[in-house]
mmCIF file of C-alpha atoms in Angstrom:
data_model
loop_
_atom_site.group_PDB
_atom_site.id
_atom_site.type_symbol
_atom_site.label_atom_id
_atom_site.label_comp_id
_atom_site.label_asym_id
_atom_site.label_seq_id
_atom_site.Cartn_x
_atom_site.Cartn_y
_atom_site.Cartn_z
ATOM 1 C CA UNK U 1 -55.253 -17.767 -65.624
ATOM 2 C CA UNK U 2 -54.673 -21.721 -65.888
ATOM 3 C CA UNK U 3 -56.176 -23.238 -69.073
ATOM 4 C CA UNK U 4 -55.944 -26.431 -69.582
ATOM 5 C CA UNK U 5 -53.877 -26.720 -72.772
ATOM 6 C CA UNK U 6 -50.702 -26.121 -70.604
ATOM 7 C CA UNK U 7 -51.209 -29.997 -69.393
ATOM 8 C CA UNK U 8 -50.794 -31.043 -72.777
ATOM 9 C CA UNK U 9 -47.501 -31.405 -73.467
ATOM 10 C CA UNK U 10 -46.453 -32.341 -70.138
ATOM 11 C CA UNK U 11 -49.354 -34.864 -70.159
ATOM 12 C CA UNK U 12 -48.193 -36.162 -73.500
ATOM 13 C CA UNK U 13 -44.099 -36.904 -72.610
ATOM 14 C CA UNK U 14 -45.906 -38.549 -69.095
ATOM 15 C CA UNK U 15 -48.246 -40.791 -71.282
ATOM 16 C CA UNK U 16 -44.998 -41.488 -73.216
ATOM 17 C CA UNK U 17 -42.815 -42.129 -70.251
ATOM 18 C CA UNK U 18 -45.164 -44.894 -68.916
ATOM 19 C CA UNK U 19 -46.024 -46.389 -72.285
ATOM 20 C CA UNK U 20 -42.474 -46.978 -72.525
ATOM 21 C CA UNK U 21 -41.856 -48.566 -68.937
ATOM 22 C CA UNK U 22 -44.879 -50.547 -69.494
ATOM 23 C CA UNK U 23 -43.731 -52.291 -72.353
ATOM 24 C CA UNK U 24 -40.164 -52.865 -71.488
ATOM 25 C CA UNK U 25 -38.457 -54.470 -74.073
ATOM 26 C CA UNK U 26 -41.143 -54.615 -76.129
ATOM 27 C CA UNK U 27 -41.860 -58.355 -78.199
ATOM 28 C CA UNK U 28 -38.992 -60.054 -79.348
ATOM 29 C CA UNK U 29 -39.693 -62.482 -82.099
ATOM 30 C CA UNK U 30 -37.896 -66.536 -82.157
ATOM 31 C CA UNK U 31 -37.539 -68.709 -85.445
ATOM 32 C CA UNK U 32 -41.039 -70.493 -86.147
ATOM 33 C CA UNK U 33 -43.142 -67.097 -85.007
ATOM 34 C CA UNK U 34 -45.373 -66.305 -87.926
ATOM 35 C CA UNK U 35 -47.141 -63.315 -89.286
ATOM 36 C CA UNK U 36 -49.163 -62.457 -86.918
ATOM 37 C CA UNK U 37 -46.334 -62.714 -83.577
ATOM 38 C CA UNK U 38 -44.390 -60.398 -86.248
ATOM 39 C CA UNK U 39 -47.451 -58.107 -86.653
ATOM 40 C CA UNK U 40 -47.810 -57.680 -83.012
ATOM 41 C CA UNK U 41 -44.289 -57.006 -82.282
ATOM 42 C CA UNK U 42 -43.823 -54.282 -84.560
ATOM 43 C CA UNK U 43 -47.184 -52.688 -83.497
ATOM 44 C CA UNK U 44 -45.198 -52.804 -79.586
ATOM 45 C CA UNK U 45 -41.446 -52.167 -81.016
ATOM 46 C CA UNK U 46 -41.635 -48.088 -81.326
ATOM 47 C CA UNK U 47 -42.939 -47.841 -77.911
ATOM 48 C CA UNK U 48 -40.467 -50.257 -76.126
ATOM 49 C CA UNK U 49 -37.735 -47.830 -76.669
ATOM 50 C CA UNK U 50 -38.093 -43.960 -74.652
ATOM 51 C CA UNK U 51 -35.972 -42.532 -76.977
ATOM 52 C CA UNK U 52 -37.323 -43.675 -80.012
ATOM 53 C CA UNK U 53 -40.612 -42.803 -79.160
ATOM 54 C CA UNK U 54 -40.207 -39.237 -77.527
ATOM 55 C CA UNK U 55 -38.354 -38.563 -80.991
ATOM 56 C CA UNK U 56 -41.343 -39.154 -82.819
ATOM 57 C CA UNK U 57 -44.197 -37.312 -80.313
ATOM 58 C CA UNK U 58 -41.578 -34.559 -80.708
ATOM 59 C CA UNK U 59 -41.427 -34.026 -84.552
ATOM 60 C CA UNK U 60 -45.439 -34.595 -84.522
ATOM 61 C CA UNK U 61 -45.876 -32.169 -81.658
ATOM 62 C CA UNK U 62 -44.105 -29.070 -83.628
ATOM 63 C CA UNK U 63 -45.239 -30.031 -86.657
ATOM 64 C CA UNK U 64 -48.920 -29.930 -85.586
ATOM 65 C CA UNK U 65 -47.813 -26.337 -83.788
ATOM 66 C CA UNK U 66 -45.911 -24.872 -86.559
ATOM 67 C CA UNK U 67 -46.796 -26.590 -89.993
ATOM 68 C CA UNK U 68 -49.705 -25.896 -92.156
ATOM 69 C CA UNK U 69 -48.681 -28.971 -93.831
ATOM 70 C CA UNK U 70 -48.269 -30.979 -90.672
ATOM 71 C CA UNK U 71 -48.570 -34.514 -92.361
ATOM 72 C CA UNK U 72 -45.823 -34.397 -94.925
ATOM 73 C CA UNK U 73 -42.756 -34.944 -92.095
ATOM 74 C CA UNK U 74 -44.769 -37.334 -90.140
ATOM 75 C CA UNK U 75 -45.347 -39.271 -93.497
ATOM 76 C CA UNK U 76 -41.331 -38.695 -94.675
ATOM 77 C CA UNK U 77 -40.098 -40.157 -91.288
ATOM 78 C CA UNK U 78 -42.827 -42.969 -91.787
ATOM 79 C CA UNK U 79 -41.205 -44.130 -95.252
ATOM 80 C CA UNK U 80 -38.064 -43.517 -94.245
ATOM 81 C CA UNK U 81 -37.999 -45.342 -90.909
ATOM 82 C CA UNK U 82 -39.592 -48.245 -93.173
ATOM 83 C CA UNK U 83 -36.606 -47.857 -95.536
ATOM 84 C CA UNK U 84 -34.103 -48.277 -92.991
ATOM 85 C CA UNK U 85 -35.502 -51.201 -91.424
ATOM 86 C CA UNK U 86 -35.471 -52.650 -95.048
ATOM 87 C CA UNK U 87 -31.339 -52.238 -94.966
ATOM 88 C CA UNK U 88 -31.511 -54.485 -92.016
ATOM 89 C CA UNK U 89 -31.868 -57.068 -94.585
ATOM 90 C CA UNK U 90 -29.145 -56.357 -96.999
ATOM 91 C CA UNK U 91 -24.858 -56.187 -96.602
ATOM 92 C CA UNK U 92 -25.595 -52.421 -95.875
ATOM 93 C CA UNK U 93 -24.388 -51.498 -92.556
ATOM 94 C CA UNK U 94 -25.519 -47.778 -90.912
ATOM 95 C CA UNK U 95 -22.425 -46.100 -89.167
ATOM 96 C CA UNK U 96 -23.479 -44.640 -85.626
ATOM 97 C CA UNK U 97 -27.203 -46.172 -85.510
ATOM 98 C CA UNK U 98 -27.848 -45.077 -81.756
ATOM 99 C CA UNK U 99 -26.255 -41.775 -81.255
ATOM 100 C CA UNK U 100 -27.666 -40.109 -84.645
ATOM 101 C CA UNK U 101 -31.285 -41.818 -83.139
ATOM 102 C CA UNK U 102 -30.291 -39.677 -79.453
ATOM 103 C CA UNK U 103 -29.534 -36.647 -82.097
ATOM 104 C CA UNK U 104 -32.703 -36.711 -83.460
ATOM 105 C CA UNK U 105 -33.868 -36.272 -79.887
ATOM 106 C CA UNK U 106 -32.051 -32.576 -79.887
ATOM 107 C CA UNK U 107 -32.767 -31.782 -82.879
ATOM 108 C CA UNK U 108 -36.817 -32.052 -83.194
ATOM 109 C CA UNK U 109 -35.942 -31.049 -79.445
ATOM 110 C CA UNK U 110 -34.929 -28.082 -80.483
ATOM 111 C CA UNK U 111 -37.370 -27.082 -83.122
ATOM 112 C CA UNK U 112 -39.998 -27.049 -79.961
ATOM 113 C CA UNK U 113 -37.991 -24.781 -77.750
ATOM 114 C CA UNK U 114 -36.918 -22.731 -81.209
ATOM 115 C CA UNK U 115 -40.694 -23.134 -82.335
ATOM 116 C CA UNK U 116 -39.785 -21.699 -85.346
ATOM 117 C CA UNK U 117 -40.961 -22.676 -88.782
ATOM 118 C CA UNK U 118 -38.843 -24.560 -91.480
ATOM 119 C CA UNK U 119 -39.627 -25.330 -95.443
ATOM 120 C CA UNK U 120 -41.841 -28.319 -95.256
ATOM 121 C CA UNK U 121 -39.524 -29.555 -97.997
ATOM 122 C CA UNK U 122 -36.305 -29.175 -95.261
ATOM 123 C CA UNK U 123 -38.561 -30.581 -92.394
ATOM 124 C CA UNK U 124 -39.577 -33.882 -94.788
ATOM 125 C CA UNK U 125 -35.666 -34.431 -95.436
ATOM 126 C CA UNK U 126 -34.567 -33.696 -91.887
ATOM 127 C CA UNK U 127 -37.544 -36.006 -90.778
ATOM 128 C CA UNK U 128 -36.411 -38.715 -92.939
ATOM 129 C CA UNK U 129 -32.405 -38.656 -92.271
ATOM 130 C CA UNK U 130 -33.040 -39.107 -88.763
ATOM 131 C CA UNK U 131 -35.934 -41.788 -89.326
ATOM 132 C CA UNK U 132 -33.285 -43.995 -91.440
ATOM 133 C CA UNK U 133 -31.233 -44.331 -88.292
ATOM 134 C CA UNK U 134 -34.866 -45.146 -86.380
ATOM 135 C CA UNK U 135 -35.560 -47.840 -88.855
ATOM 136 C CA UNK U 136 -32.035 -49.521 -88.552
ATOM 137 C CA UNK U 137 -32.463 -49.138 -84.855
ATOM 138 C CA UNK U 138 -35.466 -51.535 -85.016
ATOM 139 C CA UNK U 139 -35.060 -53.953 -87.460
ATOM 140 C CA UNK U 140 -31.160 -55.308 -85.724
ATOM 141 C CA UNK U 141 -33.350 -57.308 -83.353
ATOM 142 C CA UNK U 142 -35.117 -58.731 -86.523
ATOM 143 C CA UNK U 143 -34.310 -62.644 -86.832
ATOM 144 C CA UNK U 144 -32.615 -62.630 -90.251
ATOM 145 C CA UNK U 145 -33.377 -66.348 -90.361
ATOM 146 C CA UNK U 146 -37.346 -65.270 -90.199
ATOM 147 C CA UNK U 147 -39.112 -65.388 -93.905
ATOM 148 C CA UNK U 148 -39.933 -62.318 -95.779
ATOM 149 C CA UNK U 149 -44.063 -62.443 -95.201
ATOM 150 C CA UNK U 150 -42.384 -62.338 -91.210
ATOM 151 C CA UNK U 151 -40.695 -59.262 -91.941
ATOM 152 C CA UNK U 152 -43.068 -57.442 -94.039
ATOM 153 C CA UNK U 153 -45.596 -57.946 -91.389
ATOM 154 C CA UNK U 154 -43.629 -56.552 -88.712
ATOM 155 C CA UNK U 155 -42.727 -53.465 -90.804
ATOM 156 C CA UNK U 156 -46.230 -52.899 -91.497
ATOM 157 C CA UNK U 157 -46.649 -52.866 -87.738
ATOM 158 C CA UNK U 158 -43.946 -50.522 -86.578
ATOM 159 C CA UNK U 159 -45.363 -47.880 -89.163
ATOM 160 C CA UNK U 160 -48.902 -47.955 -88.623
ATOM 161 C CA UNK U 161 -47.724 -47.462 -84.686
ATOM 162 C CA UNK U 162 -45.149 -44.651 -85.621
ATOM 163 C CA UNK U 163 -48.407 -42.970 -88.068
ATOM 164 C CA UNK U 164 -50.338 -42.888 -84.808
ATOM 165 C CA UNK U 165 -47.707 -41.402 -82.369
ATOM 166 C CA UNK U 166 -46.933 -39.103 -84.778
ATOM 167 C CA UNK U 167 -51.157 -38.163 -85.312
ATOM 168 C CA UNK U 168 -50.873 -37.864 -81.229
ATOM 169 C CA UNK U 169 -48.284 -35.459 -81.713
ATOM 170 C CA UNK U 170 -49.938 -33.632 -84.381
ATOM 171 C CA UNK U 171 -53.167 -33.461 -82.371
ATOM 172 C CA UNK U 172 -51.514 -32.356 -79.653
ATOM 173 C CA UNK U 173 -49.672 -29.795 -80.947
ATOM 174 C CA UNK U 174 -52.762 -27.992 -82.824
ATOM 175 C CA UNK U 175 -54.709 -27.853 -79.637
ATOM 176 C CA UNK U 176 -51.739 -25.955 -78.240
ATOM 177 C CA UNK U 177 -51.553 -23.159 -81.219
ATOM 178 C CA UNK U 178 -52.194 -20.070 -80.234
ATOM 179 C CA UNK U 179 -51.437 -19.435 -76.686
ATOM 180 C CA UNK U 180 -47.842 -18.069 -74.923
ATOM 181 C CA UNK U 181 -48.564 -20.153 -71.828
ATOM 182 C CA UNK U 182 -49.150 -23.374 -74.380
ATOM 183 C CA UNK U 183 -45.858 -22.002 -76.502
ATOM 184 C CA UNK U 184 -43.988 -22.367 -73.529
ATOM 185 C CA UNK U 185 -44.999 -25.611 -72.099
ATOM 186 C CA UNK U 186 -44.395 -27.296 -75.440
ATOM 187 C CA UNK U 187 -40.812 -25.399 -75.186
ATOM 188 C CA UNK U 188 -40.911 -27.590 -72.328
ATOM 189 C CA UNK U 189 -41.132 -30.677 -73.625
ATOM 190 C CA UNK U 190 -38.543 -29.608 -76.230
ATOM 191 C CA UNK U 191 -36.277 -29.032 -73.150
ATOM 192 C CA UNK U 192 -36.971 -32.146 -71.847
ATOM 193 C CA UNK U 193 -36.207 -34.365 -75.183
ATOM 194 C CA UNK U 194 -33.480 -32.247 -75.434
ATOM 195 C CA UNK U 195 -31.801 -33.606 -72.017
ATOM 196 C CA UNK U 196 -33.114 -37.110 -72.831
ATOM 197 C CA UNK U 197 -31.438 -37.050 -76.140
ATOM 198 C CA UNK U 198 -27.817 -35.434 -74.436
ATOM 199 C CA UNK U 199 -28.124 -38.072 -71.771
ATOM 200 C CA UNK U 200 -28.086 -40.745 -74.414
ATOM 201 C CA UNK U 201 -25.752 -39.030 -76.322
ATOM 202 C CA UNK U 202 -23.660 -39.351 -73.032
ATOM 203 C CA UNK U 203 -23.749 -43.245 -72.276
#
């Protein structure tokens, strides 16, 4: 019998798809742009990028169908992603930025197909590594020249965007508890960040 909660995932990675191709390049900020220009283009930065934001509907979507806990990975990635954006500012240079943010990809890829359950503890540090690499991602197209108010404003808007895609994830993922037919279309999406992921990892 069809129920509806097999749409879900597929429905979520389609929303994602054309949030992404909507935005382009997302908001790109230019010496003189103040707080708010900053604000905006941080709320717009995680969902310029398909691979950046697939990686986070993906961690929210098995967290909210395996976790108990479901916030404490979301919120790890959040402050993590916000710490690595930070080391955008300082000598500190990240080795292999883009392909450990197309790993992350296959790996909270592959917790969906595995849809198995991990220590929260292991799922908040996993979360995190990968969300340091997220962060960096983001803040090289900061303006270093740009004052500090500038960048604090456009951190706070990349992780109150990143909180929400992660709650969509979440949300989605608890409506689809409980079902095989809703196990295996969210093993479907896990598939299909999977291949996104191994595609970046490719170019």
């Amino acid at each position: 019998m069809f129920h509806p909660r097999l749409l879900l995932a597929p429905a979520l990675l389609a929303a994602a798809t054309a949030a992404s191709a909507h935005t382009g390049a997302g908001a790109h900020l230019h010496a003189g742009d103040g707080a708010m220009q900053a604000l905006m283009a941080g709320l717009s930065h995680p969902i310029a990028g398909l691979d950046h934001l697939l990686a986070m509907l993906a961690l929210g979507l098995w967290c909210g169908l395996m976790l108990q806990r479901q916030w404490l990975p979301p919120v790890a990635f959040a402050a993590c992603m916000a710490l690595g954006l930070a080391l955008t500012q300082t000598p500190l240079e990240l080795p292999a930025v883009e392909p450990m943010v197309a790993a992350s990809l296959l790996a909270f890829g592959l917790l969906l197909v595995a849809q198995r359950r991990l220590p929260v503890a292991l799922a908040m540090v996993l979360a995190g590594a990968f969300a340091l690499f997220h962060g960096y991602a983001h803040g090289e197209v900061f303006p270093h020249a740009l004052p500090a108010a500038v960048f604090w404003a456009y951190m706070a808007g990349m992780v109150a965007t990143t909180l929400v895609l992660h709650a969509l994830g979440v949300a989605f993922g608890r409506a689809m508890r409980g079902g095989t037919a809703s196990a295996w279309a969210a093993r479907l999406a896990g598939v299909a960040a999977m291949g996104y992921g191994a595609v970046a990892l490719a170019g």
